[in-house]
CSV table of C-alpha atoms in Angstrom, one decimal:
chain,number,residue,atom,x,y,z
A,1,UNK,CA,20.0,-17.9,0.7
A,2,UNK,CA,17.2,-16.3,-1.4
A,3,UNK,CA,16.4,-17.4,-4.9
A,4,UNK,CA,13.6,-17.6,-7.4
A,5,UNK,CA,12.9,-21.3,-7.7
A,6,UNK,CA,9.7,-23.0,-6.5
A,7,UNK,CA,11.6,-24.0,-3.3
A,8,UNK,CA,13.0,-20.5,-2.7
A,9,UNK,CA,11.9,-17.1,-1.4
A,10,UNK,CA,13.5,-13.7,-1.9
A,11,UNK,CA,12.6,-11.0,0.7
A,12,UNK,CA,9.2,-12.4,1.6
A,13,UNK,CA,7.1,-9.5,3.1
A,14,UNK,CA,3.9,-11.1,4.5
A,15,UNK,CA,2.4,-14.5,5.2
A,16,UNK,CA,-1.2,-15.7,6.0
A,17,UNK,CA,-2.7,-19.2,6.4
A,18,UNK,CA,-5.1,-20.6,3.8
A,19,UNK,CA,-7.3,-22.8,5.9
A,20,UNK,CA,-9.0,-24.3,2.9
A,21,UNK,CA,-5.8,-25.8,1.5
A,22,UNK,CA,-3.8,-26.0,4.8
A,23,UNK,CA,-1.0,-23.9,3.2
A,24,UNK,CA,0.7,-20.6,3.6
A,25,UNK,CA,0.2,-17.8,1.2
A,26,UNK,CA,3.3,-15.6,1.0
A,27,UNK,CA,4.0,-12.3,-0.7
A,28,UNK,CA,7.4,-13.1,-2.2
A,29,UNK,CA,8.2,-9.5,-2.9
A,30,UNK,CA,11.6,-9.6,-4.6
A,31,UNK,CA,10.4,-12.5,-6.9
A,32,UNK,CA,7.3,-10.4,-7.8
A,33,UNK,CA,4.9,-13.2,-7.0
A,34,UNK,CA,2.4,-14.5,-4.5
A,35,UNK,CA,3.2,-18.2,-3.7
A,36,UNK,CA,1.2,-20.9,-1.9
A,37,UNK,CA,3.4,-23.1,0.2
A,38,UNK,CA,2.1,-26.3,1.8
A,39,UNK,CA,2.7,-26.4,5.5
A,40,UNK,CA,4.2,-29.9,5.2
A,41,UNK,CA,8.0,-29.8,5.5
A,42,UNK,CA,10.0,-30.7,2.3
A,43,UNK,CA,7.5,-29.4,-0.2
A,44,UNK,CA,7.8,-26.6,-2.7
A,45,UNK,CA,5.7,-23.6,-3.3
A,46,UNK,CA,3.3,-22.9,-6.2
A,47,UNK,CA,3.1,-19.4,-7.8
A,48,UNK,CA,-0.6,-18.4,-7.7
A,49,UNK,CA,-0.1,-14.8,-8.9
A,50,UNK,CA,3.0,-13.5,-10.8
A,51,UNK,CA,4.3,-10.2,-12.0
A,52,UNK,CA,3.1,-8.3,-9.0
A,53,UNK,CA,4.9,-5.9,-6.6
A,54,UNK,CA,3.2,-7.6,-3.6
A,55,UNK,CA,3.3,-6.5,-0.1
A,56,UNK,CA,0.5,-6.9,2.4
A,57,UNK,CA,-2.2,-9.5,1.8
A,58,UNK,CA,-5.2,-11.0,3.6
A,59,UNK,CA,-8.1,-13.4,3.1
A,60,UNK,CA,-11.8,-12.8,3.9
A,61,UNK,CA,-14.3,-15.2,5.3
A,62,UNK,CA,-15.3,-16.3,1.8
A,63,UNK,CA,-11.8,-17.3,0.8
A,64,UNK,CA,-11.1,-14.3,-1.4
A,65,UNK,CA,-7.4,-13.2,-1.4
A,66,UNK,CA,-6.6,-9.4,-1.2
A,67,UNK,CA,-3.2,-8.4,-2.3
A,68,UNK,CA,-1.5,-5.0,-2.2
A,69,UNK,CA,0.3,-4.2,-5.5
A,70,UNK,CA,2.6,-1.2,-4.6
A,71,UNK,CA,3.9,-0.6,-8.1
A,72,UNK,CA,0.4,-0.3,-9.6
A,73,UNK,CA,-0.8,1.5,-6.5
A,74,UNK,CA,-3.8,-0.8,-6.0
A,75,UNK,CA,-5.4,-3.6,-4.0
A,76,UNK,CA,-6.8,-6.5,-5.9
A,77,UNK,CA,-9.2,-9.2,-4.8
A,78,UNK,CA,-8.6,-12.7,-6.2
A,79,UNK,CA,-10.5,-16.0,-6.1
A,80,UNK,CA,-8.0,-18.7,-5.6
A,81,UNK,CA,-7.1,-19.9,-9.1
A,82,UNK,CA,-7.8,-16.5,-10.7
A,83,UNK,CA,-4.7,-14.7,-11.9
A,84,UNK,CA,-6.3,-11.3,-12.9
A,85,UNK,CA,-8.3,-10.3,-9.9
A,86,UNK,CA,-10.5,-7.3,-9.5
A,87,UNK,CA,-9.3,-3.8,-8.3
A,88,UNK,CA,-11.0,-3.0,-4.9
A,89,UNK,CA,-8.9,0.0,-3.9
A,90,UNK,CA,-6.8,2.5,-5.9
A,91,UNK,CA,-5.7,1.6,-9.5
A,92,UNK,CA,-5.7,5.3,-10.6
A,93,UNK,CA,-2.0,6.0,-10.4
A,94,UNK,CA,0.1,7.5,-7.6
A,95,UNK,CA,-1.3,10.5,-5.8
A,96,UNK,CA,-3.2,12.0,-2.9
A,97,UNK,CA,-6.7,12.0,-4.3
A,98,UNK,CA,-9.2,9.7,-2.6
A,99,UNK,CA,-9.3,7.5,-5.7
A,100,UNK,CA,-5.5,7.0,-5.6
A,101,UNK,CA,-3.0,5.3,-3.4
A,102,UNK,CA,0.6,6.2,-2.6
A,103,UNK,CA,3.0,3.4,-1.6
A,104,UNK,CA,0.2,1.1,-0.2
A,105,UNK,CA,1.6,-1.5,2.1
A,106,UNK,CA,-0.9,-3.4,4.3
A,107,UNK,CA,-4.5,-4.4,3.9
A,108,UNK,CA,-7.3,-5.5,6.2
A,109,UNK,CA,-10.8,-6.6,5.2
A,110,UNK,CA,-13.7,-6.4,7.6
A,111,UNK,CA,-16.9,-8.5,7.7
A,112,UNK,CA,-18.7,-6.1,5.4
A,113,UNK,CA,-15.9,-6.6,2.9
A,114,UNK,CA,-14.6,-3.0,3.3
A,115,UNK,CA,-10.9,-2.8,2.5
A,116,UNK,CA,-8.6,-0.8,4.7
A,117,UNK,CA,-5.2,0.2,3.2
A,118,UNK,CA,-2.2,1.9,4.8
A,119,UNK,CA,-0.5,4.4,2.5
A,120,UNK,CA,3.1,5.0,3.5
A,121,UNK,CA,3.5,8.2,1.5
A,122,UNK,CA,0.1,9.7,2.1
A,123,UNK,CA,0.4,9.0,5.9
A,124,UNK,CA,-3.1,7.7,6.1
A,125,UNK,CA,-5.4,4.7,6.3
A,126,UNK,CA,-8.1,4.7,3.7
A,127,UNK,CA,-11.3,2.6,3.9
A,128,UNK,CA,-12.8,1.4,0.6
A,129,UNK,CA,-16.3,0.2,1.0
A,130,UNK,CA,-17.5,-2.7,-1.2
A,131,UNK,CA,-17.9,-1.3,-4.7
A,132,UNK,CA,-16.5,2.2,-3.9
A,133,UNK,CA,-14.7,4.3,-6.5
A,134,UNK,CA,-12.8,6.1,-3.8
A,135,UNK,CA,-11.6,5.7,-0.3
A,136,UNK,CA,-12.6,7.5,2.9
A,137,UNK,CA,-9.7,8.6,5.2
A,138,UNK,CA,-10.3,6.9,8.6
A,139,UNK,CA,-6.9,7.6,10.2
A,140,UNK,CA,-4.2,10.3,9.5
A,141,UNK,CA,-4.1,12.1,6.2
A,142,UNK,CA,-3.2,15.4,7.9
A,143,UNK,CA,0.5,15.4,6.9
A,144,UNK,CA,3.6,13.7,8.1
A,145,UNK,CA,4.1,14.5,11.8
A,146,UNK,CA,3.3,13.1,15.3
A,147,UNK,CA,0.2,15.0,16.5
A,148,UNK,CA,-2.9,12.9,17.3
A,149,UNK,CA,-4.4,13.7,13.8
A,150,UNK,CA,-1.3,12.6,12.0
A,151,UNK,CA,0.6,9.5,11.0
A,152,UNK,CA,4.2,9.1,9.7
A,153,UNK,CA,4.7,6.1,7.5
A,154,UNK,CA,1.8,3.9,8.6
A,155,UNK,CA,2.3,0.1,8.1
A,156,UNK,CA,0.2,-2.7,9.7
A,157,UNK,CA,-3.6,-2.2,10.2
A,158,UNK,CA,-6.4,-4.1,11.9
A,159,UNK,CA,-10.0,-3.1,12.6
A,160,UNK,CA,-12.1,-4.4,15.5
A,161,UNK,CA,-15.8,-5.2,15.5
A,162,UNK,CA,-16.6,-1.7,16.7
A,163,UNK,CA,-14.8,-0.2,13.7
A,164,UNK,CA,-11.8,1.1,15.7
A,165,UNK,CA,-8.8,1.2,13.4
A,166,UNK,CA,-5.4,0.2,15.0
A,167,UNK,CA,-2.4,1.2,12.9
A,168,UNK,CA,1.4,0.9,13.4
A,169,UNK,CA,2.6,4.5,13.1
A,170,UNK,CA,6.1,3.3,12.0
A,171,UNK,CA,8.2,6.5,12.0
A,172,UNK,CA,6.5,7.8,15.2
A,173,UNK,CA,7.3,4.5,17.0
A,174,UNK,CA,3.7,4.0,18.3
A,175,UNK,CA,0.4,2.2,17.8
A,176,UNK,CA,-2.5,4.5,17.2
A,177,UNK,CA,-6.2,3.7,17.7
A,178,UNK,CA,-8.9,5.7,15.8
A,179,UNK,CA,-12.5,5.1,16.9
A,180,UNK,CA,-15.1,5.0,14.1
A,181,UNK,CA,-15.8,8.6,12.9
A,182,UNK,CA,-13.0,10.1,15.1
A,183,UNK,CA,-11.0,13.1,13.8
A,184,UNK,CA,-8.0,12.2,15.9
A,185,UNK,CA,-6.5,9.0,17.3
A,186,UNK,CA,-5.1,8.0,20.7
A,187,UNK,CA,-1.8,6.5,21.4
A,188,UNK,CA,-2.3,2.8,22.4
A,189,UNK,CA,1.3,1.9,22.8
A,190,UNK,CA,4.7,3.6,22.4
């Protein structure tokens, strides 16, 4: 059963491992918090970020935590222990402009600290380079259909060392791959 105590979760959305503290970091979506949970059985979680409509999250090689806040339409980067964070993508309201996000869900950070965000309602993946004021569309963004230039409700995203973007094209029941600089993707699975 779900709940809101330190020993409860309510509709958790995503989980990653914090190697530094040997714990799990969980987006506890319906409790509007990010919680750190030791991997030892019988322990309770500790809220590390509160009042956040959290969905996807990831951690970079330097130990910075990136969290999608769907309500604020932004991605923030946090140093563990910091509760404010810094906006690294979006933060300019809901919309289609390249400085905005619309229902962001998942996030990936590459070795250059560029942030990739799936936008469920804009049907695209946007890349925000370190310090950028707006994103660059790297997959989809051509409407909501199933051609090779389009996505329909993208969710999870990863990027390989060559810059190929792999994205779950949720409503089209497929995984798409977009090579760096490509204007259309290829169906990888589905």
